[in-house]
Coordinates of C-alpha atoms in Angstrom, one line a residue:
X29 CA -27.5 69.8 -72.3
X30 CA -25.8 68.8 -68.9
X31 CA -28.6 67.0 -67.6
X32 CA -28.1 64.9 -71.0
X33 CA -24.5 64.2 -70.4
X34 CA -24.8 63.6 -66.8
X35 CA -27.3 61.0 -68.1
X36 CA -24.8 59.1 -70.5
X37 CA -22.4 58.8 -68.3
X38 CA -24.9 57.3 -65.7
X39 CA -25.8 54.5 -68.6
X40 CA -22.1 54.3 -69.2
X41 CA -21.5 53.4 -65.6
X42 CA -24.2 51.2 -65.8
X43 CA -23.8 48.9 -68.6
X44 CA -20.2 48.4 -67.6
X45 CA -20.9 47.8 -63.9
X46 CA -23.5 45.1 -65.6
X47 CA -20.3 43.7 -68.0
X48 CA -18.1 43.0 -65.0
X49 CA -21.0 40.8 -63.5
X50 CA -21.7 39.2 -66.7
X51 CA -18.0 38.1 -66.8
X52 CA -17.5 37.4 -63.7
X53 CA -20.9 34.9 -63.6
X54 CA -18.2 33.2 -66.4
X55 CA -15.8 33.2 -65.0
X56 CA -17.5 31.0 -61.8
X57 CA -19.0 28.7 -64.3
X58 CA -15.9 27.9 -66.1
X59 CA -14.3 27.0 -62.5
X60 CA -17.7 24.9 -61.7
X61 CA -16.8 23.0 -64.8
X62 CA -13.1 22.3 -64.5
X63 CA -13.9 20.7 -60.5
X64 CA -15.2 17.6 -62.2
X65 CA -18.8 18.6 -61.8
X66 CA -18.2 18.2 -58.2
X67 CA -20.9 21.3 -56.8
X68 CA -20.1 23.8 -54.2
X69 CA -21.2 23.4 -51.0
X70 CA -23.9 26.0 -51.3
X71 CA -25.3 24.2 -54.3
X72 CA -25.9 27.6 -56.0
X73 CA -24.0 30.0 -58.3
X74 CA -26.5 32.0 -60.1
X75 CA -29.2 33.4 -58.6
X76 CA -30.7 33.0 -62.5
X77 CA -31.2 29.2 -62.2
X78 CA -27.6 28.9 -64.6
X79 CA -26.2 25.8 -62.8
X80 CA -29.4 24.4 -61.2
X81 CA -29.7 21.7 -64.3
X82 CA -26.4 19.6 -63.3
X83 CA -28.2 20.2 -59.9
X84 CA -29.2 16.3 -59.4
X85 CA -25.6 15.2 -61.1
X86 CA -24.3 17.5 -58.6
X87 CA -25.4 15.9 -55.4
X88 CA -24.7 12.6 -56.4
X89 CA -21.4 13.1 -57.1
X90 CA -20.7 15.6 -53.4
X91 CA -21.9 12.6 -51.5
X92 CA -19.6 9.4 -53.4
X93 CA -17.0 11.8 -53.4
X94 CA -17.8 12.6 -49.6
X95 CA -17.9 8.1 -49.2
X96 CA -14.7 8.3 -51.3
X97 CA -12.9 10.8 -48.5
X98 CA -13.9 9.2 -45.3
X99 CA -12.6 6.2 -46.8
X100 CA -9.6 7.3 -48.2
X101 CA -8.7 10.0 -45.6
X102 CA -5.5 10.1 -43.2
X103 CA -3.9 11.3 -40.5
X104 CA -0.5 11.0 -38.5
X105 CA -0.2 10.1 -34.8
X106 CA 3.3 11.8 -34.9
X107 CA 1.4 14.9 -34.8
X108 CA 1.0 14.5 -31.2
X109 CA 3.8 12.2 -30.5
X110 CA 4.2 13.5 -26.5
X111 CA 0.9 11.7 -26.0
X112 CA 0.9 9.0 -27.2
X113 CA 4.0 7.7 -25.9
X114 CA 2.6 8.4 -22.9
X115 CA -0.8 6.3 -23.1
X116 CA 1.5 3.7 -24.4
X117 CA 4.2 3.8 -21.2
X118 CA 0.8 3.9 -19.1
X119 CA 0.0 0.1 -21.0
X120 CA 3.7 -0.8 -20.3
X121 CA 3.3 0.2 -16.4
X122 CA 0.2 -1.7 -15.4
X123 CA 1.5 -5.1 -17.1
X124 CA 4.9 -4.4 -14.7
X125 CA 2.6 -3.8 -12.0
X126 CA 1.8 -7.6 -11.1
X127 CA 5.4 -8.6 -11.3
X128 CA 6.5 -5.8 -9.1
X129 CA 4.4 -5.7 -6.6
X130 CA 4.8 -9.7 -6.6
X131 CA 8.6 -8.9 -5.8
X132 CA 7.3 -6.3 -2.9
X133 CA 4.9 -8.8 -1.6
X134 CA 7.6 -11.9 -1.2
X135 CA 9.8 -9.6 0.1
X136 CA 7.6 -8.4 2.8
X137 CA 6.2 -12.1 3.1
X138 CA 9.7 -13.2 4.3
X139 CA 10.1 -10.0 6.7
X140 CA 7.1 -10.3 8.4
X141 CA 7.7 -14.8 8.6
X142 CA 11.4 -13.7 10.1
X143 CA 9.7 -11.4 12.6
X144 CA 6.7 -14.2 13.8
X145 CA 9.0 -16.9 13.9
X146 CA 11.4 -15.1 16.6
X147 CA 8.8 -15.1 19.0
X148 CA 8.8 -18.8 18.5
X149 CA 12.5 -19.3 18.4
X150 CA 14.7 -16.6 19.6
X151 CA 12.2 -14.8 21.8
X152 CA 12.5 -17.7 24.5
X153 CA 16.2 -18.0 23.9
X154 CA 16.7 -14.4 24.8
X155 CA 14.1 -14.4 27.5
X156 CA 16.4 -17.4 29.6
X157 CA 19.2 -15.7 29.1
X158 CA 18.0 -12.8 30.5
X159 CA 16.6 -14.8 33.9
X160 CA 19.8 -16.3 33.8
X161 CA 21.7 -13.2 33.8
X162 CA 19.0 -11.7 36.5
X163 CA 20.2 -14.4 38.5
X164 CA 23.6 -14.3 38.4
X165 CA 24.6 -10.9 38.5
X166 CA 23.3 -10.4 41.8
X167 CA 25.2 -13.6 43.1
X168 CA 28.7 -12.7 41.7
X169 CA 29.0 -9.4 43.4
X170 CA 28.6 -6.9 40.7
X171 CA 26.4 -4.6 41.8
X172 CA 27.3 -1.5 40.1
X173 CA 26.6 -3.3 36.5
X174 CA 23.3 -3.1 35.8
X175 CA 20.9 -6.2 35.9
X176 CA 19.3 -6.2 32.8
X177 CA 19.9 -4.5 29.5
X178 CA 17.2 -2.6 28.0
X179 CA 16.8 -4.9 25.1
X180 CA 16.6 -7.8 27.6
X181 CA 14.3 -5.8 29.7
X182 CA 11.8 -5.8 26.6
X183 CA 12.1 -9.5 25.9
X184 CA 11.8 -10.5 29.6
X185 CA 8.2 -8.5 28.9
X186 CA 7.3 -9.8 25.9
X187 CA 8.0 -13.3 27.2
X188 CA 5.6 -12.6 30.6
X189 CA 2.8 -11.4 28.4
X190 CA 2.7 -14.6 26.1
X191 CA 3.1 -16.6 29.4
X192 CA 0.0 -14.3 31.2
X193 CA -1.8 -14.6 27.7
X194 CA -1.6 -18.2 27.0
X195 CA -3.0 -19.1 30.8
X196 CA -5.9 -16.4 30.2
X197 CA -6.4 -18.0 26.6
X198 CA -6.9 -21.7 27.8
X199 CA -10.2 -20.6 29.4
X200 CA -11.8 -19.8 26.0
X201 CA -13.7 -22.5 24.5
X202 CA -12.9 -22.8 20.8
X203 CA -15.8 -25.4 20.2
X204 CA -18.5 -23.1 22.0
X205 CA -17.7 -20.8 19.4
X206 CA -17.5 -22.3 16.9
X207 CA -21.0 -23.7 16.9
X208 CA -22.3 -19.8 18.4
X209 CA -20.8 -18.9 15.5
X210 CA -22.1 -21.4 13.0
X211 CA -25.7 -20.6 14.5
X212 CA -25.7 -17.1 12.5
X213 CA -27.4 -16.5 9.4
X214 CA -25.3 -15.7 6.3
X215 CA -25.9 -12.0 6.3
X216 CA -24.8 -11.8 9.9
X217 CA -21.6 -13.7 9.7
X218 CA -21.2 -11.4 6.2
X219 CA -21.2 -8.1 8.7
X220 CA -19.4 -9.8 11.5
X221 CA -16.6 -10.6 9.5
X222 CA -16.2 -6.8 8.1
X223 CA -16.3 -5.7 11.5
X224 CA -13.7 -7.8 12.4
X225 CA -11.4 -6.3 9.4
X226 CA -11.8 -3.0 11.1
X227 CA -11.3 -3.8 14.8
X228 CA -8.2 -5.9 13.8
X229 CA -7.2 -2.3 12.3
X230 CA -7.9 -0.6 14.9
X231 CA -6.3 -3.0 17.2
X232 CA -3.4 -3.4 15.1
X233 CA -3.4 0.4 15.2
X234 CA -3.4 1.3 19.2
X235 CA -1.5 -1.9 20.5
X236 CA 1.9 -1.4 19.1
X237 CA 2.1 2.1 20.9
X238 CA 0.7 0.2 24.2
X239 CA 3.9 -1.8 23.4
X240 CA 6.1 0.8 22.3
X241 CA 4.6 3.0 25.7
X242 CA 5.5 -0.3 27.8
X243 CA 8.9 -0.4 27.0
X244 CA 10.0 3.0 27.2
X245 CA 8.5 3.3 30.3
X246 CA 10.4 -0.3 31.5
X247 CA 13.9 0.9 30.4
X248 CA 13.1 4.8 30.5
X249 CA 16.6 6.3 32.5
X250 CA 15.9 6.6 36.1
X251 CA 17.8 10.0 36.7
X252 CA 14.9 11.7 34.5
X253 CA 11.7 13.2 36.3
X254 CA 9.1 10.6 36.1
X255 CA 6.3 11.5 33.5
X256 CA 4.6 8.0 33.2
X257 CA 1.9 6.0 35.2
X258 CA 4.3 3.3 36.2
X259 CA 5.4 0.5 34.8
X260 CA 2.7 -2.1 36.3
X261 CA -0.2 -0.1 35.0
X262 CA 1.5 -0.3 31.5
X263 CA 2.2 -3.8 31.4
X264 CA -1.6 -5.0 33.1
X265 CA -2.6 -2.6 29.5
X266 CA -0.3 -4.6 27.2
X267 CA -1.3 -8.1 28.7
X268 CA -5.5 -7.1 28.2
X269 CA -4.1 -5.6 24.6
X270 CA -2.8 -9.2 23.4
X271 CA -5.5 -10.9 25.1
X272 CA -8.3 -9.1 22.9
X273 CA -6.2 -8.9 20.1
X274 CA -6.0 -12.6 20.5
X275 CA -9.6 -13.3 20.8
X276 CA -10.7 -11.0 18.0
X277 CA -8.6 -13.4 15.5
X278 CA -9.6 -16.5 17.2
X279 CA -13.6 -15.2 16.2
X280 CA -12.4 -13.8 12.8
X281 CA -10.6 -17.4 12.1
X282 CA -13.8 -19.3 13.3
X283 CA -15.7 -17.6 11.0
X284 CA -13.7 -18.3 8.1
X285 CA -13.4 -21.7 9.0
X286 CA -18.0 -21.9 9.0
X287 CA -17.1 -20.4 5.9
X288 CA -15.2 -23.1 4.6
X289 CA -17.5 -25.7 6.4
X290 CA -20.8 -24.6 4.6
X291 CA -22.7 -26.9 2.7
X292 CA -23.3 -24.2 -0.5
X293 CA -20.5 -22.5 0.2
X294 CA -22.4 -19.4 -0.1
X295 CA -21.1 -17.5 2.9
X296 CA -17.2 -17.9 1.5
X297 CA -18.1 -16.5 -1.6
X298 CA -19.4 -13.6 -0.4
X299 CA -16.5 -13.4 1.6
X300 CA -14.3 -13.4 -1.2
X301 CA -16.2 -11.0 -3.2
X302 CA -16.3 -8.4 -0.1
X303 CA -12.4 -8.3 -1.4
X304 CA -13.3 -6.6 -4.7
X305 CA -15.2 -3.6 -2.9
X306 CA -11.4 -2.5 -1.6
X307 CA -11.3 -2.2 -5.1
X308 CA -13.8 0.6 -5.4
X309 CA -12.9 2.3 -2.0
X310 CA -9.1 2.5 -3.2
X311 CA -9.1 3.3 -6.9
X312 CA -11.1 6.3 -7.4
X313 CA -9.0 8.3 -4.6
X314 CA -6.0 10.4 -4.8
X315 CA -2.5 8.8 -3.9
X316 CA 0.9 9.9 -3.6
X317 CA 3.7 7.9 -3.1
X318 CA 3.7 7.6 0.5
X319 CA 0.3 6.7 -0.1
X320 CA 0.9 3.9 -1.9
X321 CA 3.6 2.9 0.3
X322 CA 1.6 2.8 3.5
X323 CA -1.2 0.4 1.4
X324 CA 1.3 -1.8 0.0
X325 CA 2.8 -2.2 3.8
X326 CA -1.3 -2.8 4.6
X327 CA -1.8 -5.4 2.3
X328 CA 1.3 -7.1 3.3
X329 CA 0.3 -7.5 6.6
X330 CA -3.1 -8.5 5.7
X331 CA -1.8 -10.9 3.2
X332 CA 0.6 -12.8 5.8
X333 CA -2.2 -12.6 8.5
X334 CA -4.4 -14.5 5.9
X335 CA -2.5 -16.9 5.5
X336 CA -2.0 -18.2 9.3
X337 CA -5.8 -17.8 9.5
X338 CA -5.9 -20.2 6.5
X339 CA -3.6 -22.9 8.5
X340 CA -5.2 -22.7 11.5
X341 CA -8.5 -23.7 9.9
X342 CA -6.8 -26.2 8.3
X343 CA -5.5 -27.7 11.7
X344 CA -8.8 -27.4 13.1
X345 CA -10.2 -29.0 10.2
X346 CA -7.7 -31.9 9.8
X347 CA -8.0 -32.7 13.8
X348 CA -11.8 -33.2 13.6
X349 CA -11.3 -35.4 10.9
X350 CA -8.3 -37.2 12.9
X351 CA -5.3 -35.9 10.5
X352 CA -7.0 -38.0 7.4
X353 CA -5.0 -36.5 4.5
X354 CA -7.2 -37.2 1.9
X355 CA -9.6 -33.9 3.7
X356 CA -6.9 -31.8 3.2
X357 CA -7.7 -32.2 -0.7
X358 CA -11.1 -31.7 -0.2
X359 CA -10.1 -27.9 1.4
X360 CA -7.2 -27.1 -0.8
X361 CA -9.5 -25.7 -3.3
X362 CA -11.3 -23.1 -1.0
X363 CA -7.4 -22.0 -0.1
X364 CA -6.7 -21.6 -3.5
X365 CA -9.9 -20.1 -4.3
X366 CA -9.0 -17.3 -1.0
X367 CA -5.2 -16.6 -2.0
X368 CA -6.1 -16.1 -5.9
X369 CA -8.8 -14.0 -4.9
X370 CA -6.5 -11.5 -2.6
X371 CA -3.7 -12.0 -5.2
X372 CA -6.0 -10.7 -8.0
X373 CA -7.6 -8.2 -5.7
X374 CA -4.2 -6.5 -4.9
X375 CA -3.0 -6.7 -8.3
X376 CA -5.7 -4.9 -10.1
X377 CA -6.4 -2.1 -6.7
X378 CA -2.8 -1.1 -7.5
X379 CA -2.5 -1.6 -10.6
X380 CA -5.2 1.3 -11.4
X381 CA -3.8 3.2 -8.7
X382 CA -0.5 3.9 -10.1
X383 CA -2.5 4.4 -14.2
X384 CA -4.9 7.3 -12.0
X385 CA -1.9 9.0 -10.4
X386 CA 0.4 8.4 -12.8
X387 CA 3.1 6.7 -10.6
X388 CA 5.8 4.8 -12.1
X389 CA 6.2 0.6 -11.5
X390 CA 9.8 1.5 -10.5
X391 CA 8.4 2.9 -7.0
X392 CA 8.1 -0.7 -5.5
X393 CA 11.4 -0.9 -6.1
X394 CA 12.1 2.2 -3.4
X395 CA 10.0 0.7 -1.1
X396 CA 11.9 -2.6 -1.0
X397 CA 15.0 -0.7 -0.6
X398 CA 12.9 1.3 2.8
X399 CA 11.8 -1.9 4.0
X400 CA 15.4 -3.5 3.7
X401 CA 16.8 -0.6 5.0
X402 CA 14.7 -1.2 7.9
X403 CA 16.7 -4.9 8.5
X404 CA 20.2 -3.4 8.0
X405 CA 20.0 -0.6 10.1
X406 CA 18.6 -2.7 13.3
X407 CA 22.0 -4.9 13.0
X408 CA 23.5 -1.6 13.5
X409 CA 25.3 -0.6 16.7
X410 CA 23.1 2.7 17.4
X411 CA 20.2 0.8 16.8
X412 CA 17.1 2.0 18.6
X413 CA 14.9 -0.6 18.0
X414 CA 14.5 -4.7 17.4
X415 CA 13.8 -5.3 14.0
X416 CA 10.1 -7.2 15.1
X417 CA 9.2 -4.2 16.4
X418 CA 10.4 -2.3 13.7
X419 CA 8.2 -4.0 11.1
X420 CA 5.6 -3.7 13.4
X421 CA 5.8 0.2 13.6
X422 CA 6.2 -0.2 9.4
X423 CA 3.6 -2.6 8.8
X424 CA 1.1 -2.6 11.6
X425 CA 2.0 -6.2 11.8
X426 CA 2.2 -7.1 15.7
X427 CA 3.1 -10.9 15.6
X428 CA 2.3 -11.5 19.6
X429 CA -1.5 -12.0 19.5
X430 CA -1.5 -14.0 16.2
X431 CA 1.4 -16.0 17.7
X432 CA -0.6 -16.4 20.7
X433 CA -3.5 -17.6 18.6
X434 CA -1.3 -19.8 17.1
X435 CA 0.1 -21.4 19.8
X436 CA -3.4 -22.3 21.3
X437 CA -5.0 -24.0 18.2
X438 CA -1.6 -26.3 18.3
X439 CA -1.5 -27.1 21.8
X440 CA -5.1 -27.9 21.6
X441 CA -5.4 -29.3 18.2
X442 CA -1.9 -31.9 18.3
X443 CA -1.5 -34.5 22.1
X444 CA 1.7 -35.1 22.9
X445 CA 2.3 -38.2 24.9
X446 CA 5.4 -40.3 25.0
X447 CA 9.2 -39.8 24.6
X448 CA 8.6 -40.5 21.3
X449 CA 5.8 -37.4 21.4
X450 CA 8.5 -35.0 22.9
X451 CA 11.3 -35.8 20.6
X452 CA 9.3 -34.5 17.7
X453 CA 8.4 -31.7 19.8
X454 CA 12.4 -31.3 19.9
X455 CA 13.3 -32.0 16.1
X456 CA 10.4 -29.3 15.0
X457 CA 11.4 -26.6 17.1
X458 CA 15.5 -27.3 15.9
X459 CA 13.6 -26.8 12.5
X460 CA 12.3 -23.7 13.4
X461 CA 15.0 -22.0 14.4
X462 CA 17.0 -23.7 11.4
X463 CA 14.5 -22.0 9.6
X464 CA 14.6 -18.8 11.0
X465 CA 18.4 -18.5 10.7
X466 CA 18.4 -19.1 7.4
X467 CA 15.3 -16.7 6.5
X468 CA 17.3 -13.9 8.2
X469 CA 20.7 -14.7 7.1
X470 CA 19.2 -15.0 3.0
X471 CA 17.1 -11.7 3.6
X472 CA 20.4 -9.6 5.5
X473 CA 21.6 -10.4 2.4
X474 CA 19.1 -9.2 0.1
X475 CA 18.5 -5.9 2.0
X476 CA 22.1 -5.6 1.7
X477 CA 21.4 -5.3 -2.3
X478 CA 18.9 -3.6 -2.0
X479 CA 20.2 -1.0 -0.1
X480 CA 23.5 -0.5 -2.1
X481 CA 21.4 -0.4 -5.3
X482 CA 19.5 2.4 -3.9
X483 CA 22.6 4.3 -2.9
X484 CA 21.2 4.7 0.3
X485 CA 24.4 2.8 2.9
X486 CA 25.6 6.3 4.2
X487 CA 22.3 6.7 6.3
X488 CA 23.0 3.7 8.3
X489 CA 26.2 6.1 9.6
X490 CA 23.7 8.9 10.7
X491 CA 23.2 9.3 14.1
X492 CA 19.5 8.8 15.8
X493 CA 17.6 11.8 16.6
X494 CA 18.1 13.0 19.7
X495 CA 14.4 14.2 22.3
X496 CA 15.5 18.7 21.4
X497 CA 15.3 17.5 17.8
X498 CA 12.3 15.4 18.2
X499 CA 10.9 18.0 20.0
X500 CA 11.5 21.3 17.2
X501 CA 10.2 19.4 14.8
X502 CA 7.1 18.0 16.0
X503 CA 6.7 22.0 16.7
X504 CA 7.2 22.2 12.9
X505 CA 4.8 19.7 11.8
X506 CA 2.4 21.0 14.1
X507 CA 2.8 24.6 12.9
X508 CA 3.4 24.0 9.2
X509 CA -0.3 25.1 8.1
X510 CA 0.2 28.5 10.0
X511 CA 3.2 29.9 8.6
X512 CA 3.5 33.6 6.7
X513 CA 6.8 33.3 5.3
X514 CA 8.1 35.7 2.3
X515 CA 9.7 33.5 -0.8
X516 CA 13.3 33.7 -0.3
X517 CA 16.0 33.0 -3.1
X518 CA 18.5 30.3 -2.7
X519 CA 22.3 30.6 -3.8
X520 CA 23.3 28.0 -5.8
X521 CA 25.1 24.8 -3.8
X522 CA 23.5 25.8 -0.8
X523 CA 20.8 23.4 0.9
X524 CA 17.4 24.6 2.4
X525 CA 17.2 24.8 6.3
X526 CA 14.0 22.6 6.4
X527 CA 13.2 21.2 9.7
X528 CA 13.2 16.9 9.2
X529 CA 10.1 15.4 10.6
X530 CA 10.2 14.3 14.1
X531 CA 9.7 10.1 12.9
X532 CA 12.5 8.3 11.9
X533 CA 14.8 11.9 11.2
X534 CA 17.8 9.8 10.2
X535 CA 16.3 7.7 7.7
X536 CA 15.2 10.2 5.7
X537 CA 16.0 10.5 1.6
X538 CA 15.4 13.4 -0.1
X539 CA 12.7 13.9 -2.4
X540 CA 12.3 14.7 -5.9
X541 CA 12.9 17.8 -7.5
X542 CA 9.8 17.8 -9.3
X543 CA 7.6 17.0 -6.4
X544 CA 9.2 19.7 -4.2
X545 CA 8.0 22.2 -7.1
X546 CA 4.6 20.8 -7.3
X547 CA 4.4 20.8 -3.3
X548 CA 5.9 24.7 -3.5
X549 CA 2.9 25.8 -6.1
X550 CA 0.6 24.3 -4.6
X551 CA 1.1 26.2 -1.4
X552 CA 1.5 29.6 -3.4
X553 CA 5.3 29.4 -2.1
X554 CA 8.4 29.8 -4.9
X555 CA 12.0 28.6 -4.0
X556 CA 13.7 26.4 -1.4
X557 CA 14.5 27.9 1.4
X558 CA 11.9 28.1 3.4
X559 CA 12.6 27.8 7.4
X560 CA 9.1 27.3 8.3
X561 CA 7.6 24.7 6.3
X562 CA 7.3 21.4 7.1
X563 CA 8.8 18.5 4.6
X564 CA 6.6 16.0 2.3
X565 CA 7.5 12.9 4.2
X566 CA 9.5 10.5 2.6
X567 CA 9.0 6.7 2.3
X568 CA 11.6 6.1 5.1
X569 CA 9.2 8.5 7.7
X570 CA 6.3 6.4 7.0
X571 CA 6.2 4.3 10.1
X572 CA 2.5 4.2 11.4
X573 CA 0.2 1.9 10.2
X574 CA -3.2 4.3 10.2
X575 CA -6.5 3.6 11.2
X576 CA -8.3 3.2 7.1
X577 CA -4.9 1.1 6.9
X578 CA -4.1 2.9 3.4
X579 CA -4.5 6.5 3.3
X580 CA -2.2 9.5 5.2
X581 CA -3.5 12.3 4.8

């Protein structure tokens, strides 16, 4: 009798536990049915074959419908608004990038034409006044005084080395290698030329300390314990400096000018082309902003310097054709071909420089207000240095050998003979310095501008840095990869005691709050007040023109 009842209730369980499947196999087909035939993506709801006849309706109508979405379907960029306003401010940069690095490069055109035309103008000036004062001061009794200032000291060398220069420089045959020159196969004027790029580097590189050595060693206080080789010895390195320097343009001029004197031009447009592979040796590299700065400052220089190649091989060009004007048409495209070529080359090099490191176009405008500063604080009282030499340290733009060069090709290129002759002489040189006065006066003004717009006029009140500073923090720099320091908390309105860098201390400007952060992370250091870490340098510290000419690292 139980094993009966235990039996029903098993069917009972049964058939109802079938019921519930039955309805809810319904139930799916009804909801198949109100999609609009559209099929599920399995294709299958009954294992029983129930909904495999609308199979082939199905399918058709998954895959219009599926047309009809990819079509029809949307989306909203707002989503992720953060990004693309910055792809977009990334667009806006690099089409500000030519125009403000066109501003950079004018304004660092007209510096470094101020600074080569004092050697031309004021440079002899200053030089005769100093002999004259040399003179006189013995004569008149006033021997306490001393002979010579320091500054005139420094022009009374500069002036001996062009003099020593230009008598070693008349030995060199310009014709004899020209024609050495022009006996070189394509491929071997191609490498030449790149070598001379780097040795003018190089050069540019080593001879403005030979300078700087000179003249601290010429006006160095006597009363101090002599720690230098003596003057002579410094000035014989200085004149053989300039006289190689000298030379090495003079060959990488002469090759540009069998460059422009090919038949197929072939050897000019490779030339021109080896511009484009600074390109791919700048781009794909890691900058910062003093980065940057220190190329811009490189490509200013080598812009300038381009350009006086380009007129001397015009001179030498328009004398062997006896100053016909109609050649100077036949090479003003070859010019125009070599300026648009650097233009486009620097515009484009930076241009994906500032996209790949995400630097704003607003930093040329810094580093016009660090070059202008440059101008306004050599008219300063405390000034430790003459603006040439000051653009030279910037730039690595050391006008004395391409002067020298210049004067040279000139004197050889132009006869002077006659009154007539000399007075011209005369009139052009009244030009010059008519020319020079009003370059400097325009660009004093301009810095001026510059400098107030970047709030930067109460560093020209800051004293220089005295030799115990210079000293402590060359120590810093030197030790700033050895330090163990704990992180230290700083009170609020209380500044860091960071030790300044031992270059330029009192042009410094501070840097940004978010690149002292990043710089802090990155060295596994948190807060400000650090004693023994050494400072990113800023713009104003940059004043070395390196050996690769862009990179500091």
């Amino acid at each position: 009798m139980a094993d009966s009842l235990s039996t029903g209730l098993v069917e009972e369980k049964e058939n109802e536990k079938e019921d519930k499947e039955r309805a809810t196999k319904a139930v799916n087909v009804d909801l198949n049915k109100k999609k609009d035939g559209v099929a599920d993506t399995r294709g299958f709801h009954d294992k029983n074959g129930g909904a495999r006849g609308h199979k082939g309706n199905l399918s058709d109508l998954s895959l219009v419908r599926f047309i009809t979405t990819e079509l029809t379907r949307g989306y909203f960029l707002e989503h992720n608004e953060a990004k693309y306003t910055e792809r977009r401010e990334r667009v806006y940069t690099c089409l500000r990038i030519p125009k403000e690095l066109e501003k950079l490069m004018t304004f660092g055109f007209f510096l470094c034409l101020d600074t080569f035309l004092y050697v031309f103008t004021l440079l002899p000036l200053r030089v005769i006044l100093a002999l004259l004062r040399l003179l006189t001061v013995p004569c008149c009794g006033l021997g306490g005084s001393r002979l010579l200032q320091p500054a005139q000291v420094c022009d009374v060398l500069k002036g001996f080395i062009m003099v020593l220069c230009y008598s070693m420089m008349s030995y060199v045959d310009y014709s004899m290698m020209y024609h050495l020159i022009r006996g070189q196969s394509v491929i071997k004027l191609y490498i030449i030329y790149n070598m001379l790029e780097v040795a003018d580097r190089l050069f540019s590189s080593f001879g403005q300390d030979i300078l700087d050595a000179l003249y601290w060693t010429a006006t160095e206080p006597k009363e101090k314990k002599r720690a230098h080789i003596g003057v002579i010895p410094h000035f014989l390195m200085a004149v053989l400096y300039v006289f190689l320097h000298a030379i090495l343009i003079m060959v990488q001029a002469t090759t540009l000018n069998v460059a422009f004197n090919s038949h197929n031009k072939s050897l000019l447009t490779i030339m021109m082309s080896n511009n484009f592979v600074e390109i791919k040796g700048s781009v794909f590299k890691k900058f910062e902003k003093n980065n940057l700065f220190q190329m811009s400052n490189s490509d200013i220089k080598e812009r300038f310097t381009n350009y006086i190649l380009l007129l001397i091989v015009c001179l030498r060009n328009m004398e062997q054709f006896s100053w016909n004007p109609d050649h100077f048409w036949v090479l003003f495209p070859d010019v125009v071909m070599v300026i648009t070529s650097e233009v486009a080359v620097d515009v484009v090099k930076h241009a994906f420089i500032t996209k790949f490191n995400d630097i704003s176009a607003d930093v040329y405008g810094e580093y016009r207000a660090s070059l202008a500063f440059d101008l306004v604080s050599s008219r300063q009282k405390n000034a430790y240095t003459d603006y040439s030499d000051s653009v030279s340290r910037r730039m690595g733009f050391i006008p004395l050998p391409l002067a020298l060069l210049l004067i040279r090709v000139v004197t050889s290129s132009v006869k002077i003979q006659g009154s007539l002759s000399f007075m011209c002489v005369l009139l052009f040189y009244l030009g010059m310095i008519t020319l020079k006065v009003l370059n400097s006066i325009v660009l004093l003004g301009t810095s001026c501008m510059f400098v107030k717009e970047a709030k930067m006029e109460e560093k020209l009140f800051d004293p220089p840095p005295s030799v115990a500073s210079s000293r402590a923090n060359s120590r810093a720099n030197r030790s700033k990869n050895t330090y163990t320091a704990a992180p230290q908390e700083k009170p609020e309105g209380t500044s860091s005691a960071i030790p300044k860098s031992d270059s330029d201390t009192f042009l410094t400007t501070p840097d940004e709050d978010d690149e002292d952060k990043i710089l802090n992370n990155d060295m596994g250091l948190e807060g400000d007040g650090l004693k023994h870490r050494a400072p990113k340098k800023d713009l104003l510290e940059i004043d070395r023109f390196t050996i690769c000419g862009n990179r500091i690292d």
